[in-house]
Structure formats: structure tokens, C-alpha cells
Amino acid sequence: MEKLYGGMEGGGTKFVCAVGTGPDEIIAETRFPTTTPEETLEQAIAFFKKYKLAGIGLAPFGPLDLNPASPGYGSITATPKPGWSNANILGTFRKQFDLPMAFDLDVNAAAFGEFTWVPENQELESLVYFTIGTGIGAGILIDGKVVHGLTHPEAGHVQLRHDRQKDPFAGVCPFHGDCFEGLANGPAIAKRWGLEAQSLPVNHPAWELEATYIAEALSATIYLVSPQRIVLGGGVMEQSQLFPLIRQKVCENLNSYIASPVITAGMDEYIVAPSLGKRSGILGAMAMAISSS
Amino acid sequence: MEKLYGGMEGGGTKFVCAVGTGPDEIIAETRFPTTTPEETLEQAIAFFKKYKLAGIGLAPFGPLDLNPASPGYGSITATPKPGWSNANILGTFRKQFDLPMAFDLDVNAAAFGEFTWVPENQELESLVYFTIGTGIGAGILIDGKVVHGLTHPEAGHVQLRHDRQKDPFAGVCPFHGDCFEGLANGPAIAKRWGLEAQSLPVNHPAWELEATYIAEALSATIYLVSPQRIVLGGGVMEQSQLFPLIRQKVCENLNSYIASPVITAGMDEYIVAPSLGKRSGILGAMAMAISSS
């Protein structure tokens, strides 16, 4: 029998846990709301205890302490989510399981999932996965490895050009006001227009503005990191009318400066939706478990 | 006898060529103005022909074609510098030398030099080297390797917030007007203030504004790449009064969001001048030659 691995994608709203051998064989899956760390992690642990696993990949929301030399390694650091600051995810699991365990940010797991399980991505030297939803973040994969660096990228907080004549909305980020996340996450869309994002019609001017901010952040990413592909996931990106708008605006921003046929003629395959749909994160967490075992 | 390697740093104004075993033993060095590709490369080739070399590292200004599968591999691509578009640097050298040769952007060589020859940088997973002079660019080193990706980073062209009330200057970039390079390179400083950068007094308001733009670009780099150190070289950075201004403005931008003691307490060792001074590029070119031989 093939070995079984567990994956956990821990979001701010819900947790997803799955057990299987890989994307083609998930033998069990559960999802439950994110309440307190104690209750939520207990539910995840009880689920995994039912199986004989070869390893577990843990991919919670951040920010995380990913430095193995730090006393807080394995914890969520300062988060506005009540009760979760300093929650030690990895430590709690280690008390319950004597197994190889991988620990990384949810968006890093999604990037790793898109790389590991999507054959055409495997050929790439570099890939960036953005999640654009309630939160905004990015995972960067270079030579098949997730980039951590000093802490981990916090792409949602990059400052964008913000034309207050055109968009007087001040932004919702408690730290930076009108950073990328502050201007473009789900709550910002809802607050600016007085309607939830999913209730706005596809021809609403909200989407043109949203695409402008996303394209600004992607252009900065292209200039600074030069990725070979950019994958856009998360709840806001389920509005598929955004993709052509974003591609066009990135081209306008770059103004033919990046001399690559991928940019000048292949935009439809350069800025793409996740091949794994909504399952990049959970399948990435499982891939992390496999690669660390 | 130890093996001898050649390094070439090819700038838009001058070329530097050196031969030696490493930074502690340079046996010959020459510099000459950048004229036509034919004349300039001929001078470099004539210099290297005088030595029995084990390899050569070529690090010209960009943008470059760094894709070994491309027909233009080894060339400068579209540059505003007259005569140099499509100049095939590596191809010209390969006709003259049957030696291992490395080819990369000047700023990537500088990043690699700071990593290879500076012991405290060797411990880092990631380092970004910015050159801020006539041009602006950055080399990113992750796990000891230069990041190329789609083409190579073009950090000088990232768009920054530009408050036209405070700074009505339109920028000098022929592609993007007020991108980072357009607002903050040497020619932009000279044109905005009507005086060459090196003639402006240290307490001139030019430096406060310059530090604002540099800090914007570094903040974006920290959010997107999370490097463990940022090295700032190039002619403009010889104005050492910029360093404390930049560090302070980066801290203000991040607003305590990045929870790392390196940012909150170690800024003086996080944003630093090149340990190799003006020699990061040429010593990096030599390091490239050594590592590819």
C-alpha cells in the first residue's frame, strides 16, 4: 500500500484537513470553522489520529515564525485575529505525533502545490502564487523551493500608487491604510462600494479599479523578481472577468520594457488561474508533507 | 601556482578588466572608456590574451539575454546606449577563447561578489544588491545563486508613489517617466536640481527626497522578497548621508509590520554599504569565472 500523508490548510475562516497519497487519491477530507486555537487544532489532531500517516504538512495563515532557530518557531506571530497571536501550531502537533512534519505559510503551500502537482509548472525556474481574498499574500518558488528569507514575503503590504482623485477610499489595512491589501482585498471592495464583492455585477467599475491595483502589484513583482509565471488565486480572483483586465494593465505598465515573448505575446499563459482551482493550498500542504518525509 | 581567472565589468561609461586568483591577489587590472562594442571588446580581449587563464567572468550592463536556449544568448538586448543593442558579448569572447566562461548582468555580479567574498554574507540565505547611479538595478541572491527567472530583475523600473505636489519633477525614464530610476538616478538628481549630485551639499533637500524614493523601493523589496540583507552601491550611494535617512524611512514605511529583530533593532546591519566598496562588480565577475570553471 502507498504511504498516506496528511495536509492541513488553516485559514482565518475555516480549516481544511485531508489525508491521501497525492492529488489523485484523497481518502478523507474534513473542514470546520476557525474558532479558538485550542478547539480548532484539537479537531485537526483528532482527524489525523484516525490514520496511520507517514508525515503531515501544516499550512496555516500568517504571519508565521519560520525560523527554526527562533524560540517561537512554528507559531503564528502578531495577527489581528483574536486569540491566535503566538498560537504554536507546530508545537501543538509535535506533542501529539512523532512524525516528520512540514510547516509553512498557507500561500507558500499553495505556490508549492501549483509547482509540485502541475506538470507544466515543474519546468519553471520560478513561479509566484498570489492569493487575493480576505487577505492578500504571495508565495515565491525559485528552483523548486519556497523563498523565506528574513521572515517570509508579505506581498499584500506593498505600497501602490493610489490616485485619490480617482479613488478617494482610504484603505482598510490597520498597519498601512492604502497598501495593496488595504486597497484591494475583499473587505476593501465591500467597504468601498457598499456591497460584497460577489454581489457586484461583472461590468461594475469596481473590477476595473481592482484590476488596476492587482496589475500594479504584479508589475512590481515582475520588475523585482522576474518570475516565469504568476498564478492568481483566492476568493476575489473567482471573478474571472479580472484576468483579461489585469493582463492588459500589466502590459500597459511595463510599456514593452521587458523583452520576453512570454510578456509580449504569451500573457494568457503568464498570468493564470490556479490549475488546482481552490485546492492549491491543501494539495500543497500534502506535497510539503511528502517532500519532508 | 594558483589558477588565474579573468573578470570583466562592462559599464555604460567604462570597462574594468582584472586578472588574479581572487580579491587578495589581483595581478593585473585595466580600465578604459566604453566606446563602440567592437573597439571596447577588442581592448578587453587583448588584455585577457596576455594571461594563461582558467576561466573568464563577463558582467556587462544590461538588459541582457541570459536564456541559454535563446538565439540571442550572451547579447545586450534593447539599450538606449547607441550601438550596443544586440551586441553579442559572450559570442565575441567565445570566438577568441576556448575557456569556461560565465555571463551575467553587472549588478548580478556585484551581488555575487558581495556574497562570495564577504564572510558575514556567506551565512545568508538571501541578499539583494542595489546599484544606484547613472542606472538603477538590483541583483538578488537566494541560496547562493543569482535569481534570473523570466529575463532578470529590472528593479530600477518599479513604479513608486510619487507626490507631485512635493516633487513636480516628471522623471527621466524614456519608458516609464517617473519609475524608480526615472525619479532617483544620477541624471534625475542633476536635472531636478540643476546641479550634479556630487556638487549638492550634504544638507541639501535633494537627499531627503532621494532617500524617500530609495526607501520606497527597498520597502517593496522587503515585502516581496524578504531578503536577509540589502546592500546599496553605485555612485549616488557614495553620499553616505543617505544611509541613516533611508533606514529611518524604511522603518516608517514598514510601520513595525515585519516582526524581525533584524528590522526592529538591527537596521544598521540590514541596509549596508558594499563591503567590497566599488569593487563588488569586478570581484563578482571573477567569482563567476571561478564558480563556472
Coordinates of C-alpha atoms in Angstrom, one line a residue:
Chain A
M1 CA 0.0 0.0 0.0
E2 CA 1.2 3.5 -0.8
K3 CA 2.1 5.7 2.1
L4 CA -0.5 8.1 3.5
Y5 CA 0.2 11.8 4.2
G6 CA -1.8 14.5 5.9
G7 CA -2.2 18.1 4.9
M8 CA -3.8 21.0 6.8
E9 CA -4.7 24.3 5.3
G10 CA -5.6 26.7 8.2
G11 CA -7.4 29.8 7.1
G12 CA -8.8 32.6 9.1
T13 CA -12.3 31.5 8.5
K14 CA -12.0 27.7 8.0
F15 CA -9.6 24.8 8.3
V16 CA -9.3 22.1 5.7
C17 CA -7.6 18.8 6.6
A18 CA -7.0 15.9 4.1
V19 CA -5.4 12.5 4.1
G20 CA -4.2 10.7 0.9
T21 CA -1.3 9.7 -1.2
G22 CA -1.5 12.7 -3.5
P23 CA -4.0 14.8 -5.6
D24 CA -5.4 11.7 -7.3
E25 CA -6.1 9.8 -4.1
I26 CA -7.6 11.7 -1.2
I27 CA -9.1 9.1 1.1
A28 CA -10.6 11.5 3.7
E29 CA -11.2 15.2 4.0
T30 CA -12.8 17.5 6.6
R31 CA -13.4 21.2 7.0
F32 CA -14.5 23.1 10.1
P33 CA -14.7 26.8 11.1
T34 CA -11.7 28.5 12.7
T35 CA -12.7 29.2 16.3
T36 CA -10.1 29.3 19.1
P37 CA -6.6 27.8 18.5
E38 CA -7.3 25.1 21.2
E39 CA -10.6 23.9 19.8
T40 CA -9.6 24.2 16.1
L41 CA -6.2 22.4 16.4
E42 CA -7.9 19.7 18.6
Q43 CA -10.3 19.0 15.8
A44 CA -7.5 18.8 13.3
I45 CA -5.5 16.5 15.5
A46 CA -8.5 14.2 16.2
F47 CA -9.0 13.9 12.4
F48 CA -5.4 12.9 11.6
K49 CA -5.2 10.5 14.6
K50 CA -7.6 8.2 12.7
Y51 CA -4.9 7.4 10.1
K52 CA -1.5 5.8 10.0
L53 CA 0.4 8.7 8.4
A54 CA 4.0 9.0 7.1
G55 CA 4.0 12.7 7.6
I56 CA 2.0 15.9 8.0
G57 CA 2.2 19.2 6.2
L58 CA 0.8 22.2 8.2
A59 CA 0.0 25.4 6.3
P60 CA -1.8 28.0 8.5
F61 CA -2.5 31.6 7.8
G62 CA 0.3 34.0 8.9
P63 CA 2.3 35.9 9.7
L64 CA 4.4 32.9 10.9
D65 CA 7.7 32.4 12.7
L66 CA 9.5 30.2 10.2
N67 CA 13.0 30.5 11.6
P68 CA 14.0 27.1 13.1
A69 CA 16.5 28.8 15.4
S70 CA 13.8 31.1 17.0
P71 CA 12.1 30.2 20.3
G72 CA 8.8 31.0 18.6
Y73 CA 9.4 28.7 15.6
G74 CA 6.2 27.1 14.4
S75 CA 3.9 29.8 15.8
I76 CA 1.6 32.4 14.3
T77 CA 3.2 35.8 15.2
A78 CA 1.2 39.1 15.7
T79 CA -2.2 38.7 13.9
P80 CA -5.3 40.8 14.3
K81 CA -7.3 37.6 14.5
P82 CA -8.4 37.4 18.2
G83 CA -6.7 34.6 20.2
W84 CA -4.3 33.5 17.5
S85 CA -1.3 35.7 18.2
N86 CA 1.6 33.4 19.3
A87 CA -0.5 30.2 18.8
N88 CA 2.1 27.5 18.5
I89 CA 0.7 25.3 15.7
L90 CA 3.8 23.1 15.1
G91 CA 4.5 22.7 18.8
T92 CA 0.9 21.5 19.5
F93 CA 1.2 18.9 16.7
R94 CA 4.6 17.7 17.8
K95 CA 3.2 16.9 21.2
Q96 CA 0.7 14.6 19.5
F97 CA 2.6 13.0 16.6
D98 CA 6.0 11.5 16.3
L99 CA 6.1 12.0 12.6
P100 CA 8.0 14.1 10.0
M101 CA 6.2 17.4 9.8
A102 CA 6.5 20.4 7.5
F103 CA 5.4 23.9 8.5
D104 CA 4.9 26.8 6.2
L105 CA 2.5 29.7 5.3
D106 CA -0.8 28.8 3.6
V107 CA 0.1 30.8 0.5
N108 CA 3.6 29.2 0.3
A109 CA 1.9 25.8 0.4
A110 CA -0.4 27.0 -2.5
A111 CA 2.7 28.0 -4.5
F112 CA 4.3 24.7 -3.7
G113 CA 1.2 22.8 -4.7
E114 CA 0.9 24.5 -8.0
F115 CA 4.5 23.7 -8.7
T116 CA 4.5 20.1 -7.4
W117 CA 1.3 18.8 -9.0
V118 CA 1.1 20.8 -12.2
P119 CA 3.4 19.3 -14.9
E120 CA 3.8 22.5 -16.9
N121 CA 4.9 24.4 -13.8
Q122 CA 7.5 21.8 -12.9
E123 CA 9.6 23.1 -15.8
L124 CA 9.8 26.6 -14.4
E125 CA 12.7 28.0 -12.5
S126 CA 10.4 30.5 -10.7
L127 CA 6.7 30.9 -10.0
V128 CA 4.8 33.3 -7.8
Y129 CA 1.3 32.4 -6.4
F130 CA -0.8 35.4 -5.2
T131 CA -3.9 34.8 -3.1
I132 CA -6.3 37.7 -3.3
G133 CA -9.2 37.3 -1.0
T134 CA -9.9 38.4 2.6
G135 CA -6.2 38.7 2.9
I136 CA -3.6 39.2 0.2
G137 CA -0.2 37.4 0.1
A138 CA 2.2 35.7 -2.2
G139 CA 4.4 32.6 -2.2
I140 CA 7.5 32.6 -4.3
L141 CA 9.0 29.5 -5.6
I142 CA 12.6 29.5 -7.0
D143 CA 14.3 26.4 -8.3
G144 CA 11.5 24.3 -6.7
K145 CA 12.0 25.8 -3.2
V146 CA 9.8 28.3 -1.3
V147 CA 11.6 31.6 -0.6
H148 CA 11.5 32.6 3.1
G149 CA 14.4 35.0 3.6
L150 CA 14.2 37.2 6.6
T151 CA 10.7 36.2 7.6
H152 CA 8.6 35.5 4.6
P153 CA 7.3 37.7 1.8
E154 CA 4.3 39.9 2.8
A155 CA 3.3 40.9 -0.7
G156 CA -0.1 42.2 0.4
H157 CA 1.5 45.1 2.2
V158 CA 3.5 46.6 -0.8
Q159 CA 2.5 50.2 -1.3
L160 CA 0.9 51.0 -4.6
R161 CA 0.4 54.3 -6.5
H162 CA -3.0 55.4 -5.3
D163 CA -4.7 58.2 -7.2
R164 CA -7.0 59.7 -4.6
Q165 CA -8.8 61.8 -7.2
K166 CA -10.0 58.7 -8.9
D167 CA -10.3 56.5 -5.8
P168 CA -10.7 58.5 -2.5
F169 CA -11.1 55.3 -0.5
A170 CA -8.6 55.4 2.3
G171 CA -7.9 51.6 2.5
V172 CA -8.6 49.1 5.3
C173 CA -5.1 47.9 6.4
P174 CA -4.7 48.6 10.1
F175 CA -0.9 49.0 9.6
H176 CA -0.6 50.8 6.3
G177 CA -4.0 52.1 5.2
D178 CA -3.8 52.1 1.5
C179 CA -1.3 49.3 0.8
F180 CA -2.2 46.6 -1.7
E181 CA -4.2 44.6 0.8
G182 CA -5.8 47.8 2.2
L183 CA -7.0 48.9 -1.2
A184 CA -7.8 45.6 -2.9
N185 CA -8.8 42.8 -0.5
G186 CA -12.4 41.5 -0.2
P187 CA -13.3 43.8 2.7
A188 CA -11.9 46.8 0.9
I189 CA -14.1 46.1 -2.1
A190 CA -17.1 45.6 0.1
K191 CA -16.5 48.8 2.1
R192 CA -15.7 51.0 -0.9
W193 CA -18.8 50.0 -2.9
G194 CA -21.2 49.1 -0.1
L195 CA -21.8 45.6 -1.5
E196 CA -20.0 42.3 -1.1
A197 CA -17.6 41.6 -4.0
Q198 CA -19.6 38.6 -5.1
S199 CA -22.8 40.8 -5.4
L200 CA -21.2 43.4 -7.7
P201 CA -22.1 42.9 -11.4
V202 CA -19.3 41.8 -13.7
N203 CA -19.5 45.2 -15.5
H204 CA -19.3 47.2 -12.3
P205 CA -16.4 49.8 -12.3
A206 CA -15.1 48.0 -9.1
W207 CA -13.4 45.4 -11.3
E208 CA -11.6 47.9 -13.5
L209 CA -10.2 49.6 -10.3
E210 CA -9.4 46.2 -8.7
A211 CA -7.5 45.1 -11.8
T212 CA -5.5 48.4 -11.7
Y213 CA -4.3 47.6 -8.2
I214 CA -3.6 44.0 -8.9
A215 CA -1.7 44.9 -12.0
E216 CA 0.4 47.5 -10.1
A217 CA 1.5 44.8 -7.6
L218 CA 2.2 42.2 -10.4
S219 CA 4.3 44.8 -12.3
A220 CA 6.3 45.4 -9.2
T221 CA 6.7 41.6 -8.8
I222 CA 7.9 41.3 -12.4
Y223 CA 10.4 44.1 -12.0
L224 CA 11.8 42.8 -8.7
V225 CA 11.6 39.0 -9.0
S226 CA 11.2 38.3 -12.8
P227 CA 9.0 35.2 -12.2
Q228 CA 8.4 32.8 -15.1
R229 CA 4.7 32.5 -14.2
I230 CA 2.2 34.3 -11.9
V231 CA -0.8 32.3 -10.6
L232 CA -3.7 34.3 -9.1
G233 CA -5.9 32.5 -6.6
G234 CA -8.2 33.5 -3.7
G235 CA -11.8 34.4 -3.4
V236 CA -11.6 37.8 -5.3
M237 CA -10.0 36.0 -8.3
E238 CA -13.1 33.8 -8.7
Q239 CA -14.3 36.9 -10.6
S240 CA -12.8 35.7 -13.9
Q241 CA -13.5 38.9 -15.7
L242 CA -10.5 40.3 -13.8
F243 CA -7.9 38.2 -15.7
P244 CA -8.1 40.0 -19.1
L245 CA -8.2 43.4 -17.4
I246 CA -5.1 42.6 -15.3
R247 CA -3.2 41.2 -18.2
Q248 CA -3.9 44.3 -20.3
K249 CA -2.9 46.7 -17.5
V250 CA 0.3 44.8 -16.7
C251 CA 1.3 45.2 -20.4
E252 CA 0.5 48.9 -20.2
N253 CA 2.6 49.3 -17.1
L254 CA 5.6 47.5 -18.5
N255 CA 5.3 49.5 -21.7
S256 CA 7.3 46.9 -23.7
Y257 CA 10.3 47.2 -21.4
I258 CA 10.6 43.5 -20.5
A259 CA 11.9 41.9 -23.8
S260 CA 10.4 38.5 -23.4
P261 CA 8.0 36.8 -25.8
V262 CA 6.2 35.4 -22.7
I263 CA 5.2 39.0 -21.8
T264 CA 4.7 40.4 -25.3
A265 CA 2.8 37.5 -26.8
G266 CA 2.1 34.9 -24.1
M267 CA 0.3 36.9 -21.4
D268 CA -2.6 34.3 -21.3
E269 CA -0.2 31.7 -20.1
Y270 CA 1.9 34.0 -18.0
I271 CA -0.8 35.4 -15.6
V272 CA -3.1 32.4 -14.9
A273 CA -5.7 31.0 -12.6
P274 CA -4.6 28.1 -10.4
S275 CA -4.5 24.8 -12.2
L276 CA -5.6 23.1 -9.0
G277 CA -8.6 25.5 -8.5
K278 CA -9.3 26.1 -4.9
R279 CA -7.2 23.1 -3.9
S280 CA -3.7 24.5 -4.4
G281 CA -3.3 25.1 -0.6
I282 CA -4.5 21.8 0.7
L283 CA -2.7 19.8 -2.0
G284 CA 0.4 21.9 -1.4
A285 CA 0.3 21.1 2.3
M286 CA 0.2 17.4 1.4
A287 CA 3.2 18.0 -1.1
M288 CA 5.1 19.6 1.8
A289 CA 4.5 16.5 3.9
I290 CA 5.7 14.2 1.2
S291 CA 8.8 16.2 0.4
S292 CA 9.8 16.4 4.1
S293 CA 9.3 12.7 4.8
Chain B
M1 CA 50.9 28.2 -8.9
E2 CA 47.2 29.0 -8.2
K3 CA 45.0 29.3 -11.2
L4 CA 44.4 32.7 -12.8
Y5 CA 40.9 34.0 -13.6
G6 CA 39.7 37.0 -15.6
G7 CA 36.8 39.2 -14.7
M8 CA 35.2 42.0 -16.8
E9 CA 32.8 44.6 -15.5
G10 CA 31.4 46.4 -18.5
G11 CA 29.6 49.6 -17.6
G12 CA 28.0 52.2 -19.9
T13 CA 30.8 54.7 -19.2
K14 CA 33.9 52.5 -18.6
F15 CA 35.0 48.9 -18.7
V16 CA 37.2 47.3 -16.0
C17 CA 39.1 44.1 -16.6
A18 CA 41.2 42.2 -14.0
V19 CA 43.2 39.0 -13.7
G20 CA 44.0 37.3 -10.5
T21 CA 43.3 34.4 -8.1
G22 CA 40.7 36.2 -6.1
P23 CA 40.2 39.5 -4.2
D24 CA 43.6 39.2 -2.3
E25 CA 45.7 38.7 -5.4
I26 CA 44.9 40.8 -8.5
I27 CA 48.0 40.6 -10.7
A28 CA 46.7 43.0 -13.4
E29 CA 43.9 45.4 -13.9
T30 CA 42.9 47.8 -16.7
R31 CA 40.1 50.3 -17.3
F32 CA 39.1 52.1 -20.5
P33 CA 36.1 54.1 -21.7
T34 CA 33.1 52.4 -23.3
T35 CA 33.1 53.4 -27.0
T36 CA 31.8 51.1 -29.7
P37 CA 31.2 47.4 -28.9
E38 CA 33.9 46.4 -31.5
E39 CA 36.6 48.7 -30.1
T40 CA 35.8 48.1 -26.4
L41 CA 35.5 44.3 -26.6
E42 CA 38.8 44.2 -28.6
Q43 CA 40.6 46.1 -25.9
A44 CA 39.2 43.7 -23.3
I45 CA 40.1 40.6 -25.3
A46 CA 43.7 42.0 -25.9
F47 CA 44.1 42.4 -22.2
F48 CA 43.0 38.9 -21.3
K49 CA 45.1 37.3 -24.1
K50 CA 48.3 38.3 -22.2
Y51 CA 47.5 35.7 -19.5
K52 CA 47.0 32.0 -19.2
L53 CA 43.5 31.9 -17.7
A54 CA 41.4 29.1 -16.3
G55 CA 38.1 31.0 -17.0
I56 CA 36.6 34.4 -17.6
G57 CA 33.6 36.0 -16.0
L58 CA 31.8 38.6 -18.2
A59 CA 29.5 41.1 -16.4
P60 CA 28.3 43.9 -18.8
F61 CA 25.5 46.4 -18.3
G62 CA 22.0 45.2 -19.4
P63 CA 19.4 44.4 -20.3
L64 CA 20.9 41.1 -21.3
D65 CA 19.7 37.9 -22.9
L66 CA 20.5 35.3 -20.2
N67 CA 18.5 32.5 -21.7
P68 CA 20.9 29.8 -22.9
A69 CA 18.1 28.4 -25.2
S70 CA 17.6 31.8 -27.0
P71 CA 19.4 32.7 -30.3
G72 CA 20.4 36.0 -28.7
Y73 CA 22.0 34.4 -25.6
G74 CA 25.0 36.3 -24.5
S75 CA 23.9 39.6 -26.0
I76 CA 22.8 43.0 -24.7
T77 CA 19.2 43.4 -25.8
A78 CA 17.4 46.8 -26.4
T79 CA 19.5 49.5 -24.8
P80 CA 19.3 53.3 -25.3
K81 CA 23.2 53.3 -25.5
P82 CA 24.0 53.9 -29.2
G83 CA 25.5 51.0 -31.0
W84 CA 25.2 48.5 -28.2
S85 CA 21.7 47.0 -28.8
N86 CA 22.2 43.3 -29.8
A87 CA 26.0 43.5 -29.2
N88 CA 26.9 39.8 -28.6
I89 CA 29.4 40.0 -25.7
L90 CA 29.7 36.3 -24.9
G91 CA 29.7 35.3 -28.6
T92 CA 32.6 37.7 -29.3
F93 CA 34.6 36.2 -26.4
R94 CA 33.9 32.6 -27.4
K95 CA 35.4 33.2 -30.8
Q96 CA 38.7 34.2 -29.1
F97 CA 38.9 31.9 -26.1
D98 CA 38.4 28.2 -25.6
L99 CA 37.8 28.6 -21.8
P100 CA 34.9 28.2 -19.3
M101 CA 33.0 31.5 -19.4
A102 CA 30.4 32.9 -17.2
F103 CA 28.0 35.6 -18.4
D104 CA 25.7 37.7 -16.2
L105 CA 24.5 41.3 -15.6
D106 CA 26.9 43.7 -13.9
V107 CA 24.6 44.1 -10.9
N108 CA 24.2 40.4 -10.5
A109 CA 28.0 40.0 -10.5
A110 CA 28.1 42.7 -7.8
A111 CA 25.5 40.7 -5.7
F112 CA 27.5 37.5 -6.2
G113 CA 30.8 39.3 -5.3
E114 CA 29.3 40.6 -2.0
F115 CA 28.1 37.1 -1.3
T116 CA 31.2 35.2 -2.3
W117 CA 33.9 37.3 -0.8
V118 CA 32.3 38.7 2.4
P119 CA 32.3 36.1 5.1
E120 CA 29.3 37.5 7.0
N121 CA 27.2 37.4 3.8
Q122 CA 28.1 33.8 3.2
E123 CA 25.8 32.8 6.1
L124 CA 22.8 34.5 4.5
E125 CA 20.0 32.6 2.6
S126 CA 19.2 35.8 0.7
L127 CA 20.8 39.1 -0.2
V128 CA 19.8 41.9 -2.5
Y129 CA 22.4 44.3 -4.0
F130 CA 21.1 47.6 -5.4
T131 CA 23.2 49.8 -7.6
I132 CA 22.0 53.4 -7.6
G133 CA 24.0 55.6 -10.0
T134 CA 23.5 56.5 -13.6
G135 CA 21.3 53.5 -13.8
I136 CA 19.4 51.7 -11.1
G137 CA 19.2 47.9 -10.8
A138 CA 19.3 45.0 -8.3
G139 CA 20.8 41.6 -8.2
I140 CA 19.0 39.0 -5.9
L141 CA 20.9 36.1 -4.5
I142 CA 19.0 33.2 -3.0
D143 CA 20.7 30.2 -1.5
G144 CA 24.0 31.4 -3.1
K145 CA 22.5 31.6 -6.6
V146 CA 21.7 34.6 -8.7
V147 CA 17.9 34.9 -9.5
H148 CA 17.2 35.2 -13.2
G149 CA 13.7 34.0 -13.8
L150 CA 11.9 35.2 -16.9
T151 CA 14.7 37.6 -18.0
H152 CA 16.4 39.2 -15.0
P153 CA 15.1 41.6 -12.3
E154 CA 14.7 45.2 -13.5
A155 CA 14.4 46.8 -10.1
G156 CA 15.1 50.2 -11.4
H157 CA 11.8 50.3 -13.2
V158 CA 9.4 49.6 -10.3
Q159 CA 6.8 52.3 -10.0
L160 CA 6.9 54.3 -6.8
R161 CA 4.4 56.5 -5.1
H162 CA 5.2 60.0 -6.5
D163 CA 3.7 63.0 -4.7
R164 CA 3.7 65.6 -7.5
Q165 CA 2.8 68.4 -5.0
K166 CA 6.0 67.8 -3.2
D167 CA 8.1 66.8 -6.2
P168 CA 6.7 68.0 -9.6
F169 CA 9.7 66.6 -11.5
A170 CA 8.3 64.3 -14.2
G171 CA 11.2 61.8 -14.2
V172 CA 13.8 60.9 -16.8
C173 CA 13.0 57.2 -17.8
P174 CA 12.3 57.1 -21.5
F175 CA 10.0 54.1 -20.9
H176 CA 8.1 55.0 -17.7
G177 CA 8.8 58.6 -16.8
D178 CA 8.6 58.5 -13.0
C179 CA 9.7 55.0 -12.2
F180 CA 12.4 54.5 -9.5
E181 CA 15.2 55.0 -12.0
G182 CA 13.3 57.9 -13.6
L183 CA 13.0 59.7 -10.3
A184 CA 16.2 58.8 -8.4
N185 CA 19.1 58.0 -10.7
G186 CA 22.1 60.4 -11.0
P187 CA 20.7 62.2 -14.1
A188 CA 17.3 62.7 -12.4
I189 CA 19.0 64.4 -9.4
A190 CA 21.1 66.6 -11.7
K191 CA 18.1 67.6 -13.9
R192 CA 15.7 68.2 -10.9
W193 CA 18.2 70.4 -9.0
G194 CA 20.3 71.9 -11.8
L195 CA 23.5 70.6 -10.3
E196 CA 25.4 67.3 -10.5
A197 CA 24.6 65.1 -7.5
Q198 CA 28.2 65.3 -6.2
S199 CA 28.0 69.1 -6.2
L200 CA 25.0 69.3 -3.9
P201 CA 25.8 70.0 -0.3
V202 CA 25.1 67.2 2.2
N203 CA 22.3 69.1 3.9
H204 CA 20.5 69.9 0.5
P205 CA 16.8 68.8 0.4
A206 CA 17.7 66.6 -2.6
W207 CA 19.0 63.9 -0.2
E208 CA 15.8 63.7 1.9
L209 CA 13.8 63.3 -1.3
E210 CA 16.3 60.8 -2.8
A211 CA 16.1 58.7 0.5
T212 CA 12.3 58.7 0.2
Y213 CA 12.4 57.1 -3.2
I214 CA 15.1 54.6 -2.3
A215 CA 13.2 53.7 0.9
E216 CA 10.0 53.1 -1.1
A217 CA 11.8 50.7 -3.4
L218 CA 13.5 48.9 -0.5
S219 CA 10.2 48.6 1.3
A220 CA 8.7 47.0 -1.8
T221 CA 11.7 44.6 -2.0
I222 CA 11.3 43.7 1.7
Y223 CA 7.6 42.9 1.2
L224 CA 8.0 41.0 -2.0
V225 CA 11.3 39.2 -1.5
S226 CA 12.1 39.3 2.3
P227 CA 15.9 39.5 1.8
Q228 CA 18.2 38.9 4.8
R229 CA 20.4 41.9 3.8
I230 CA 20.2 44.8 1.4
V231 CA 23.5 46.2 0.1
L232 CA 23.4 49.7 -1.6
G233 CA 26.2 50.5 -4.0
G234 CA 26.6 52.8 -7.0
G235 CA 27.7 56.4 -7.5
V236 CA 24.7 58.0 -5.7
M237 CA 25.3 55.9 -2.6
E238 CA 28.7 57.4 -2.2
Q239 CA 26.7 60.2 -0.5
S240 CA 26.9 58.4 2.8
Q241 CA 24.4 60.8 4.5
L242 CA 21.7 58.8 2.6
F243 CA 22.1 55.7 4.7
P244 CA 20.6 56.9 8.0
L245 CA 17.8 58.7 6.1
I246 CA 17.0 55.5 4.1
R247 CA 17.0 53.3 7.2
Q248 CA 14.6 55.6 9.1
K249 CA 12.2 55.9 6.2
V250 CA 12.1 52.2 5.6
C251 CA 11.2 51.7 9.3
E252 CA 8.5 54.3 8.9
N253 CA 7.1 52.6 5.8
L254 CA 7.0 49.2 7.4
N255 CA 5.4 50.6 10.5
S256 CA 6.5 47.6 12.7
Y257 CA 4.7 45.1 10.5
I258 CA 7.7 42.9 9.8
A259 CA 8.4 41.1 13.1
S260 CA 12.1 40.5 12.9
P261 CA 14.7 41.9 15.3
V262 CA 16.9 42.5 12.2
I263 CA 14.4 45.2 11.1
T264 CA 13.3 46.5 14.5
A265 CA 16.8 46.7 16.1
G266 CA 19.5 45.8 13.5
M267 CA 18.8 48.3 10.7
D268 CA 22.5 49.4 10.6
E269 CA 23.5 45.9 9.6
Y270 CA 20.5 45.3 7.4
I271 CA 20.8 48.1 5.0
V272 CA 24.5 48.5 4.3
A273 CA 27.2 49.8 2.0
P274 CA 29.1 47.3 0.0
S275 CA 31.8 45.6 2.0
L276 CA 33.9 45.5 -1.2
G277 CA 33.4 49.2 -1.9
K278 CA 33.5 50.0 -5.6
R279 CA 34.9 46.5 -6.4
S280 CA 31.8 44.3 -5.8
G281 CA 31.2 44.1 -9.6
I282 CA 34.7 43.3 -10.8
L283 CA 35.4 40.9 -7.9
G284 CA 32.0 39.3 -8.5
A285 CA 32.8 38.8 -12.2
M286 CA 36.0 37.0 -11.1
A287 CA 33.9 34.9 -8.6
M288 CA 31.6 34.0 -11.5
A289 CA 34.6 32.8 -13.5
I290 CA 35.8 30.7 -10.6
S291 CA 32.5 29.1 -9.9
S292 CA 31.9 28.2 -13.5
S293 CA 35.3 26.6 -14.1

